Short mmCIF file of N, CA, C and O in Angstrom, two decimals:
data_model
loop_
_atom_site.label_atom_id
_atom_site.label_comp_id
_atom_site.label_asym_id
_atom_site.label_seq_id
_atom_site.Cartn_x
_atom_site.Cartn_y
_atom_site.Cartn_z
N UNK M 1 97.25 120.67 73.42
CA UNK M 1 96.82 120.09 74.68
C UNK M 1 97.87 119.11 75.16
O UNK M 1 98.36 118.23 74.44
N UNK M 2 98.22 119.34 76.54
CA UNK M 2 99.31 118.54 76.87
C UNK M 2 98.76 116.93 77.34
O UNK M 2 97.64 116.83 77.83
N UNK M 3 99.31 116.14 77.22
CA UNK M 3 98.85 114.41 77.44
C UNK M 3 100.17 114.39 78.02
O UNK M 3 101.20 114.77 77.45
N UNK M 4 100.06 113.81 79.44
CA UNK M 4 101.05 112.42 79.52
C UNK M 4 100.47 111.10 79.72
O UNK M 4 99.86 111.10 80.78
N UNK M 5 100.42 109.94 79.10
CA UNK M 5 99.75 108.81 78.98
C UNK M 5 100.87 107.63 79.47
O UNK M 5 101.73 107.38 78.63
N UNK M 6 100.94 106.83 80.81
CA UNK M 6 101.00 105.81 81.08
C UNK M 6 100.46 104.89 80.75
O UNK M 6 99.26 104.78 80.48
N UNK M 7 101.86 103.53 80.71
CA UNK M 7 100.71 102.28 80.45
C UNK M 7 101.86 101.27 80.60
O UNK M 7 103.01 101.67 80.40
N UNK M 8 101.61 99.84 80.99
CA UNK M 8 102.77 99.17 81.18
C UNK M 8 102.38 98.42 82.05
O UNK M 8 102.88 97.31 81.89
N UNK M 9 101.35 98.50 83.41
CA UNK M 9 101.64 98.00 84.53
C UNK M 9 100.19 97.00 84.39
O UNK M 9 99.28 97.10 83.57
N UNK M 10 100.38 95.99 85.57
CA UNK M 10 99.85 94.64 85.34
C UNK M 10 100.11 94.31 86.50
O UNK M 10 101.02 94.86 87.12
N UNK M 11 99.16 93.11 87.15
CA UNK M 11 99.79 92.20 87.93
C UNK M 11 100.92 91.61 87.46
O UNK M 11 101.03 91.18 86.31
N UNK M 12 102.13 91.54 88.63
CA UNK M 12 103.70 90.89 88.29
C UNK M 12 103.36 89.83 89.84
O UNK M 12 102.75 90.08 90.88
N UNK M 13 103.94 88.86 89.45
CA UNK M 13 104.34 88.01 90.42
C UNK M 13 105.97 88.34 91.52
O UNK M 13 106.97 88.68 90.90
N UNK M 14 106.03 88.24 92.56
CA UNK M 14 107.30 88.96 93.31
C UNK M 14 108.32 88.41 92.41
O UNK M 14 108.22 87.45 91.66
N UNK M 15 109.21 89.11 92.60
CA UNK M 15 110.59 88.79 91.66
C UNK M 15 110.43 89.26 90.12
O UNK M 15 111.35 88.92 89.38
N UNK M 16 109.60 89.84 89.69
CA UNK M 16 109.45 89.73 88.44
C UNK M 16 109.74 91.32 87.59
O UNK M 16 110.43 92.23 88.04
N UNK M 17 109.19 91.32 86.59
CA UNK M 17 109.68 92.86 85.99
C UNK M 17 109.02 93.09 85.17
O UNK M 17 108.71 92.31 84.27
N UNK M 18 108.52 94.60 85.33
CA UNK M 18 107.71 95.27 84.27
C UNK M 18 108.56 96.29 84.00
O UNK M 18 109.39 96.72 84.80
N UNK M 19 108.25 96.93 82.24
CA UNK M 19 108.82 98.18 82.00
C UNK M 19 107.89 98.92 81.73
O UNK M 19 107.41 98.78 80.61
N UNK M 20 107.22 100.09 82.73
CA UNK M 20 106.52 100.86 81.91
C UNK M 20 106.82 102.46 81.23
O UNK M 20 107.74 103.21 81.58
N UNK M 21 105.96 102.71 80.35
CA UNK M 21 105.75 103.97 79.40
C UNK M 21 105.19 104.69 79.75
O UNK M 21 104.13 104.50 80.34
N UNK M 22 105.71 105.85 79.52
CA UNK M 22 104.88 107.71 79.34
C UNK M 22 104.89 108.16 78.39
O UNK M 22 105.89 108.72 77.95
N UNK M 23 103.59 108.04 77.64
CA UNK M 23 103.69 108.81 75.91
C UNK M 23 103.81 110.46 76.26
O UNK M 23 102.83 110.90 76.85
N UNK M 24 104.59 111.14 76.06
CA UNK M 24 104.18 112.90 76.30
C UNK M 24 103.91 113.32 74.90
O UNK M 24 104.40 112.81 73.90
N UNK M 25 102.88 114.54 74.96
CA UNK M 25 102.52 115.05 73.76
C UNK M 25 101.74 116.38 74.17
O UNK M 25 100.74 116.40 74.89
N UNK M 26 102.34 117.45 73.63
CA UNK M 26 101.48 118.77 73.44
C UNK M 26 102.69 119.68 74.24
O UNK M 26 102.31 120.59 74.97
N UNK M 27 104.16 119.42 74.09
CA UNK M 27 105.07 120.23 75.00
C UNK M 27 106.31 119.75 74.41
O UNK M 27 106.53 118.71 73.80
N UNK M 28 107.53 121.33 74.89
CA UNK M 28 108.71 120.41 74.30
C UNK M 28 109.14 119.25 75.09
O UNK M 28 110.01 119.67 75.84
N UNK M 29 108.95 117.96 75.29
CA UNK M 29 109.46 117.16 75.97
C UNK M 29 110.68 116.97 76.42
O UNK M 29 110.97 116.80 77.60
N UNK M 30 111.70 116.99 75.20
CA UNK M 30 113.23 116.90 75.81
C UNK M 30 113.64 118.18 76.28
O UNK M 30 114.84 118.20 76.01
N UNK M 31 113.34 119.31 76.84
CA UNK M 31 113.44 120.27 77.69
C UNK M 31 112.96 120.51 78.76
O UNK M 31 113.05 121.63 79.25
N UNK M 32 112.20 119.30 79.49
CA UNK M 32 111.66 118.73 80.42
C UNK M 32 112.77 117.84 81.28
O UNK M 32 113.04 116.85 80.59
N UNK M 33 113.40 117.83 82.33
CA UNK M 33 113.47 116.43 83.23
C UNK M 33 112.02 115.83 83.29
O UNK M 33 110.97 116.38 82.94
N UNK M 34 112.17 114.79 83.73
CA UNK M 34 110.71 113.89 83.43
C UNK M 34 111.12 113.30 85.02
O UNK M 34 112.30 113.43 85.36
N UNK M 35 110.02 112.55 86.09
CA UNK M 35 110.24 112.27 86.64
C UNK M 35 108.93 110.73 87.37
O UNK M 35 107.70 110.76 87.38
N UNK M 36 109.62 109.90 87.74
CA UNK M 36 108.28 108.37 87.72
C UNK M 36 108.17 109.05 89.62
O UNK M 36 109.13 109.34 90.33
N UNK M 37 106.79 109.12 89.96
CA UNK M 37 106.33 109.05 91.30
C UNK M 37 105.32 108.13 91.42
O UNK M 37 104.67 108.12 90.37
N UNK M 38 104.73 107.08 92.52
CA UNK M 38 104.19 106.01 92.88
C UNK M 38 103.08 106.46 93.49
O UNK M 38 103.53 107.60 93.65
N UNK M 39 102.02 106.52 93.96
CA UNK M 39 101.39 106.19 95.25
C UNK M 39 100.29 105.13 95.32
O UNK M 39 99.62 104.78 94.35
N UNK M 40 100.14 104.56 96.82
CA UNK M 40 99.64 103.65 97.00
C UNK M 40 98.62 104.00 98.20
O UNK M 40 98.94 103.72 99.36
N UNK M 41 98.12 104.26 98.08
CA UNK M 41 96.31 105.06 98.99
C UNK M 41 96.72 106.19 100.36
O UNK M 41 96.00 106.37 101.35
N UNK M 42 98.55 107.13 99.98
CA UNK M 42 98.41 107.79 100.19
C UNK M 42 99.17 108.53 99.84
O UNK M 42 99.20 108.51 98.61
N UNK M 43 100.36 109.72 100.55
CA UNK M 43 100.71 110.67 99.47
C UNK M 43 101.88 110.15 98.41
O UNK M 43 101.87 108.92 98.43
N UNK M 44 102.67 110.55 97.67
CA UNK M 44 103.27 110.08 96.70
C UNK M 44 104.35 110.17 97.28
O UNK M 44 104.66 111.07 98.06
N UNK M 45 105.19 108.99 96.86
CA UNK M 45 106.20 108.34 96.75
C UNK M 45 107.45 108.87 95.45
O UNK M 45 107.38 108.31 94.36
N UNK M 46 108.29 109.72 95.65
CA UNK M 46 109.12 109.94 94.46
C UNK M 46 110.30 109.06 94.14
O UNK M 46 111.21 109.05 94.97
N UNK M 47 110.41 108.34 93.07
CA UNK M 47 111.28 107.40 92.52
C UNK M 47 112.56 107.45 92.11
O UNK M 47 113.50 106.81 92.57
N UNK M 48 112.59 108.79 90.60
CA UNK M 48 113.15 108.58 90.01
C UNK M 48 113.21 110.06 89.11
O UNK M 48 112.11 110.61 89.10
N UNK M 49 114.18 110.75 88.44
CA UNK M 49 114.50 111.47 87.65
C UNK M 49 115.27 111.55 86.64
O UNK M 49 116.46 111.27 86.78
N UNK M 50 114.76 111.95 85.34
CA UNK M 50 115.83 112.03 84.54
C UNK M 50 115.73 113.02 83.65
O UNK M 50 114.65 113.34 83.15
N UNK M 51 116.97 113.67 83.35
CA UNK M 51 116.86 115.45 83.10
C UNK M 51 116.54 114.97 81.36
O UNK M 51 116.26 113.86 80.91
N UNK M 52 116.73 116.28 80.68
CA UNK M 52 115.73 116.82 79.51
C UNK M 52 117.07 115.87 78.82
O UNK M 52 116.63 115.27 77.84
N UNK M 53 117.94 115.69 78.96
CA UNK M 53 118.79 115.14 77.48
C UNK M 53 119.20 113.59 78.03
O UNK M 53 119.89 112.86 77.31
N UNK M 54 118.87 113.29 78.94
CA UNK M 54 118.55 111.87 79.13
C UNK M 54 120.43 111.44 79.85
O UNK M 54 120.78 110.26 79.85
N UNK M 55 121.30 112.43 80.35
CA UNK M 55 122.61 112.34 80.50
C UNK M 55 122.77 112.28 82.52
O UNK M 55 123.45 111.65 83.32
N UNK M 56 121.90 113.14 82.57
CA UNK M 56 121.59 112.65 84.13
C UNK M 56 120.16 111.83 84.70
O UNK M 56 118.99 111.85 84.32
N UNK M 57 120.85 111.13 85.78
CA UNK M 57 119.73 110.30 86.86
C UNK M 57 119.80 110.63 87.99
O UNK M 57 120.68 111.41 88.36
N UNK M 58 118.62 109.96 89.06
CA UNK M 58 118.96 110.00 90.59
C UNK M 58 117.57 109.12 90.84
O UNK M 58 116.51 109.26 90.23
N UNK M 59 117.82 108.31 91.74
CA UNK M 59 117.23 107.45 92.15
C UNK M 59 116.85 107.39 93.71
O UNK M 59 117.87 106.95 94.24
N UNK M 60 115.87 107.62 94.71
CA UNK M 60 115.46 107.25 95.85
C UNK M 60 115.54 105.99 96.38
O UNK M 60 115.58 105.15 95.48
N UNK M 61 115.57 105.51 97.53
CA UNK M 61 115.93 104.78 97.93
C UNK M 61 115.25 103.27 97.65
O UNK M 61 115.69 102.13 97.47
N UNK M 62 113.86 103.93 97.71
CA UNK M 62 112.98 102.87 96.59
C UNK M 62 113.24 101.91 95.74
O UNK M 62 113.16 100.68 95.62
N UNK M 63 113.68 103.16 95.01
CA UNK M 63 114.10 102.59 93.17
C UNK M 63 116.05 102.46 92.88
O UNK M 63 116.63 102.40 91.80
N UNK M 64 116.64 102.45 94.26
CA UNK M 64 117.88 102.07 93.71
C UNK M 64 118.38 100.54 93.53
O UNK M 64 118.44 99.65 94.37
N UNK M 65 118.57 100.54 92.74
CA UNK M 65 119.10 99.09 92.45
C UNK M 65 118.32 97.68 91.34
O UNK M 65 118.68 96.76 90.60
N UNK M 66 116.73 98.46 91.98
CA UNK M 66 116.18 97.66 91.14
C UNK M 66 115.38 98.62 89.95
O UNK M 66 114.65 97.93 89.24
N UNK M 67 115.39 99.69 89.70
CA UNK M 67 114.51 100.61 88.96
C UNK M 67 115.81 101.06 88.03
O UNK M 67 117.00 101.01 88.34
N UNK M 68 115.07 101.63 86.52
CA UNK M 68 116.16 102.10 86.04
C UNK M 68 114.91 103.06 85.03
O UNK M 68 113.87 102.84 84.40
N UNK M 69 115.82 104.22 85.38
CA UNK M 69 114.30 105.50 84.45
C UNK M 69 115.51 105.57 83.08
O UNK M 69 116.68 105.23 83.20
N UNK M 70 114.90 106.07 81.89
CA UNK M 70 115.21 105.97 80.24
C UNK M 70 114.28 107.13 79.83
O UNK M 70 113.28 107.59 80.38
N UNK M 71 114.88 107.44 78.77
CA UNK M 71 113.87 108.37 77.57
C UNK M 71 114.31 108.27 76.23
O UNK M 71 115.42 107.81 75.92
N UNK M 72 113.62 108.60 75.59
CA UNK M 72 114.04 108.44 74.05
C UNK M 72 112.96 109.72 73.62
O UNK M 72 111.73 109.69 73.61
N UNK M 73 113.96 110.97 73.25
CA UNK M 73 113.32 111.95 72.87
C UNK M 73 112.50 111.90 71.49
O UNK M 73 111.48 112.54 71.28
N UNK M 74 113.23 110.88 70.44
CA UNK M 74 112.17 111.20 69.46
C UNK M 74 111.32 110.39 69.41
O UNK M 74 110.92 110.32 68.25
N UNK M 75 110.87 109.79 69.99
CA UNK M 75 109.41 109.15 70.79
C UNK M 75 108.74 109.91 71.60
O UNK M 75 107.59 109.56 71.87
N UNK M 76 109.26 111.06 72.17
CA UNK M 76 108.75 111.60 73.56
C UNK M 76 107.94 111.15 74.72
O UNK M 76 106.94 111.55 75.31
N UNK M 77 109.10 109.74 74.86
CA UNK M 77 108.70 108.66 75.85
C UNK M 77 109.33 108.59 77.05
O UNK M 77 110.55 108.75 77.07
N UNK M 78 108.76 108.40 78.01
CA UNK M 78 109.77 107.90 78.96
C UNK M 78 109.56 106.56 79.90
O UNK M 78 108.52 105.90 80.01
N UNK M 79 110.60 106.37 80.43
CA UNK M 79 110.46 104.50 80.69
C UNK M 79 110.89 104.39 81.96
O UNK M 79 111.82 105.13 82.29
N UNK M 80 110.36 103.54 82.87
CA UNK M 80 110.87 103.07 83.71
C UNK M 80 110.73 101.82 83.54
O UNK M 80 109.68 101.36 83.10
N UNK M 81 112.05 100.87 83.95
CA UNK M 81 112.15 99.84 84.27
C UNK M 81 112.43 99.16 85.28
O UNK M 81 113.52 99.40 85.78
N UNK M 82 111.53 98.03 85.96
CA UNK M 82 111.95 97.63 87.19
C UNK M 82 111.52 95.52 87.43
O UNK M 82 110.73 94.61 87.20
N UNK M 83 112.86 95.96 88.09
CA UNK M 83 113.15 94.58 88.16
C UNK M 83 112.59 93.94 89.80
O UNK M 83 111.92 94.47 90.69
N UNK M 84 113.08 92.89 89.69
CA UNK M 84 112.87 92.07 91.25
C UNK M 84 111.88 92.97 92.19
O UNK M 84 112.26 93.54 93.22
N UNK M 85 110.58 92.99 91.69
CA UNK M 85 109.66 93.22 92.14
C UNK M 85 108.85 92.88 93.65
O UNK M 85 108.82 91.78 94.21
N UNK M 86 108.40 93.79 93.99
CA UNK M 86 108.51 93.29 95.50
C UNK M 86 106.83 93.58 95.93
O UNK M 86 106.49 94.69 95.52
N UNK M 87 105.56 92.74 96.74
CA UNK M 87 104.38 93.20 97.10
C UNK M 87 104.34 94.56 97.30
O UNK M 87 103.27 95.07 96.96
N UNK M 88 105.49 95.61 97.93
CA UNK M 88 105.64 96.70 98.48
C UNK M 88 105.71 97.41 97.57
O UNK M 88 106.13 98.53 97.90
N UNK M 89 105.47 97.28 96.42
CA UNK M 89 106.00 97.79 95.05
C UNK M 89 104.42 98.00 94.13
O UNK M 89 104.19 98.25 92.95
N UNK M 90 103.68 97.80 95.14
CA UNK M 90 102.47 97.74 94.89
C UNK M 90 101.87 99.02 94.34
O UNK M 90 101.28 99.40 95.35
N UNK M 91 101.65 99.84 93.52
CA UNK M 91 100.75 101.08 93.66
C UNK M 91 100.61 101.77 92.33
O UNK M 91 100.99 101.04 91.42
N UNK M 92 100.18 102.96 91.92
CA UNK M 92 99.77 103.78 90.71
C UNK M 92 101.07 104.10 90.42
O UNK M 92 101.70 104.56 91.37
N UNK M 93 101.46 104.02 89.71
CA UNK M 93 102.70 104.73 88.60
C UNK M 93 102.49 105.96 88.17
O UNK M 93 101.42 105.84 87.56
N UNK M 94 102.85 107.18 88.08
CA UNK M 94 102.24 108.40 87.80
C UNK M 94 104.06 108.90 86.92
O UNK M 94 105.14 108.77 87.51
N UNK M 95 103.89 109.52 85.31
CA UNK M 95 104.80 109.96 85.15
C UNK M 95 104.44 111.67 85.53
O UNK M 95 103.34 112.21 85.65
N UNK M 96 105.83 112.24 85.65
CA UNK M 96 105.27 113.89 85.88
C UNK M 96 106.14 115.03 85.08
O UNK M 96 107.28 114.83 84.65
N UNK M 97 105.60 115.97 84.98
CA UNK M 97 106.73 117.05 84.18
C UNK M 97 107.43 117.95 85.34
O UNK M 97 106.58 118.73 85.77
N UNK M 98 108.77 118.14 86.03
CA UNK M 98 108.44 119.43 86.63
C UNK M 98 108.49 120.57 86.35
O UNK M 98 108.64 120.61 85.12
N UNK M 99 108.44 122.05 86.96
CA UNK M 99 107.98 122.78 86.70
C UNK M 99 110.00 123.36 86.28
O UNK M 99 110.94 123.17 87.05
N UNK M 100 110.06 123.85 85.28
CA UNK M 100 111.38 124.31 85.15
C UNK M 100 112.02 125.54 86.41
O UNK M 100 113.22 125.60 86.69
N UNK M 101 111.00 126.40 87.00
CA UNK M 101 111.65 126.77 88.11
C UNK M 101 112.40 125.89 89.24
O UNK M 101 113.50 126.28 89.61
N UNK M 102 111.81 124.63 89.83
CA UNK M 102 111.97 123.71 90.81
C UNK M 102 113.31 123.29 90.33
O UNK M 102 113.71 123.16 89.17
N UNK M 103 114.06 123.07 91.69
CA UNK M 103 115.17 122.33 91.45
C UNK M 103 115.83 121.11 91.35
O UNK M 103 115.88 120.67 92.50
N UNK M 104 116.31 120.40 90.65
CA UNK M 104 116.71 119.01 90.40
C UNK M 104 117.33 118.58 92.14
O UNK M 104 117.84 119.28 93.01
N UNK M 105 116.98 117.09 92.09
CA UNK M 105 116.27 116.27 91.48
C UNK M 105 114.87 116.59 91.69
O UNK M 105 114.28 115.57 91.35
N UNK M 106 113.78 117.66 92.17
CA UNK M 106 112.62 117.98 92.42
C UNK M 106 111.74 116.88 93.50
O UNK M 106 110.55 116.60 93.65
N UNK M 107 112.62 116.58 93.93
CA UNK M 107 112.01 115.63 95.51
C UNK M 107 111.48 116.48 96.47
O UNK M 107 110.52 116.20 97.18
N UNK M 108 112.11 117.55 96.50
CA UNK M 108 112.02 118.62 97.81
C UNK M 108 110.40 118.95 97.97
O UNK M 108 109.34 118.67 97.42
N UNK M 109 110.96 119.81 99.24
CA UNK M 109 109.28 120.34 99.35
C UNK M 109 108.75 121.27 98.43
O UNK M 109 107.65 121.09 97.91
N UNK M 110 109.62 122.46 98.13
CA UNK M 110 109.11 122.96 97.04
C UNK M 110 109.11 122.85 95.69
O UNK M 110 108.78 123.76 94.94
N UNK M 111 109.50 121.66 95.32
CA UNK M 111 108.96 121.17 93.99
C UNK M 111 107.93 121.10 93.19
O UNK M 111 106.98 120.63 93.81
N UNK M 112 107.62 121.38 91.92
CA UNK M 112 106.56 121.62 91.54
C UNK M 112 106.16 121.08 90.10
O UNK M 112 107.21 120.99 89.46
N UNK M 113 105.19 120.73 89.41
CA UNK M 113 105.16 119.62 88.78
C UNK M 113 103.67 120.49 87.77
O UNK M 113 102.54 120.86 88.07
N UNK M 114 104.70 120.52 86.29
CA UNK M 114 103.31 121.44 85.75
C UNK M 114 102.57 120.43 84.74
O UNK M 114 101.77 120.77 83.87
N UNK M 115 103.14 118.66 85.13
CA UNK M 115 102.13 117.99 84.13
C UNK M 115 102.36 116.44 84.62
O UNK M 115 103.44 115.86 84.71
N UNK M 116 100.66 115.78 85.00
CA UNK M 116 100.45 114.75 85.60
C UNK M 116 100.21 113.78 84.38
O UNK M 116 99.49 114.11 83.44
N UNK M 117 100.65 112.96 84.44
CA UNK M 117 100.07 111.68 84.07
C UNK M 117 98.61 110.86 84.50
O UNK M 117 97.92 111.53 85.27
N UNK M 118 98.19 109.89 84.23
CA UNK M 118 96.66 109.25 84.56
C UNK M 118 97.34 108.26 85.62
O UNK M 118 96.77 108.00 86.67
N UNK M 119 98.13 107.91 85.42
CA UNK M 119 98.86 106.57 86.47
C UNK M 119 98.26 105.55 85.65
O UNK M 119 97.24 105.60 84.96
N UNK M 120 99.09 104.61 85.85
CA UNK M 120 99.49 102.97 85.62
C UNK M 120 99.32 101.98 86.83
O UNK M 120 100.26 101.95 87.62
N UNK M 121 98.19 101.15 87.10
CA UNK M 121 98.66 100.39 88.09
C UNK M 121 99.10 99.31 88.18
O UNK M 121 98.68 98.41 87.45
N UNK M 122 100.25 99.07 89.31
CA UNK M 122 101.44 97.80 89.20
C UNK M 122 100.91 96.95 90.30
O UNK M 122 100.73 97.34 91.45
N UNK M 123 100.75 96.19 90.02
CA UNK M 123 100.32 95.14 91.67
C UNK M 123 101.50 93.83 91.28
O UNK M 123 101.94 93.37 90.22
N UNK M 124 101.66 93.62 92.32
CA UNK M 124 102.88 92.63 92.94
C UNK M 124 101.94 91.81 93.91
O UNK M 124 101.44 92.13 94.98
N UNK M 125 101.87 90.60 93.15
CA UNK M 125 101.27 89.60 94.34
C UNK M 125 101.35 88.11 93.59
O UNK M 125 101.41 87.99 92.37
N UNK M 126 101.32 87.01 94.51
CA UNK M 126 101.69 85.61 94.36
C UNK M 126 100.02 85.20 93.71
O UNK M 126 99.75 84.04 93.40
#
């Protein structure tokens, strides 16, 4: 049975930094890109990618500068970290698998995603 399990997120005060986790389990994980998508009460927001051997990234406009995605295959974890936190930064954390047909970085429209996470929620507020 496949699990992806988030967890990490908390109220942060602006400026501040959380790192959160994706436990994966029930799949080969490091033959996966893994990828962090957001949403906040409407459709999703894509962040961040990072392919199956952890050697490539790509970052949206979102998450450049202050986000930084990680994995560590023999954990079959993956991480995002983010810094200087902003109210706008507000929303569910969702890690995802995509679908190995879809093409990197899997932002596009036809992208496709064969494993959700529960989401994490991050709130940013004074």
């Amino acid at each position: 049975e496949v699990h992806l399990v988030e967890s990490g997120g908390s109220l942060v005060q602006p400026g501040g930094s959380l790192r959160l986790s994706c436990q994966a389990s029930g799949f080969t994980f490091g033959t996966y890109d893994m990828v962090w998508v957001r949403q906040a009460g409407k459709g999703p927001e894509w962040l961040s990618v990072i392919n199956g051997n952890g050697d490539a990234t790509y970052y949206t406009a979102s998450a450049t500068g202050r986000f930084t995605i990680s994995r560590d295959n023999a954990k079959n974890t993956l991480y995002l970290q983010m810094d200087s936190l902003k109210p706008t930064d507000t929303a569910v954390y969702y890690c995802a698998a995509p679908s190995m047909g879809s093409r990197w970085p899997h932002f596009d429209e036809d992208a496709r995603y064969d494993y959700w996470g529960q989401g994490t929620q991050v709130t940013v507020s004074s």
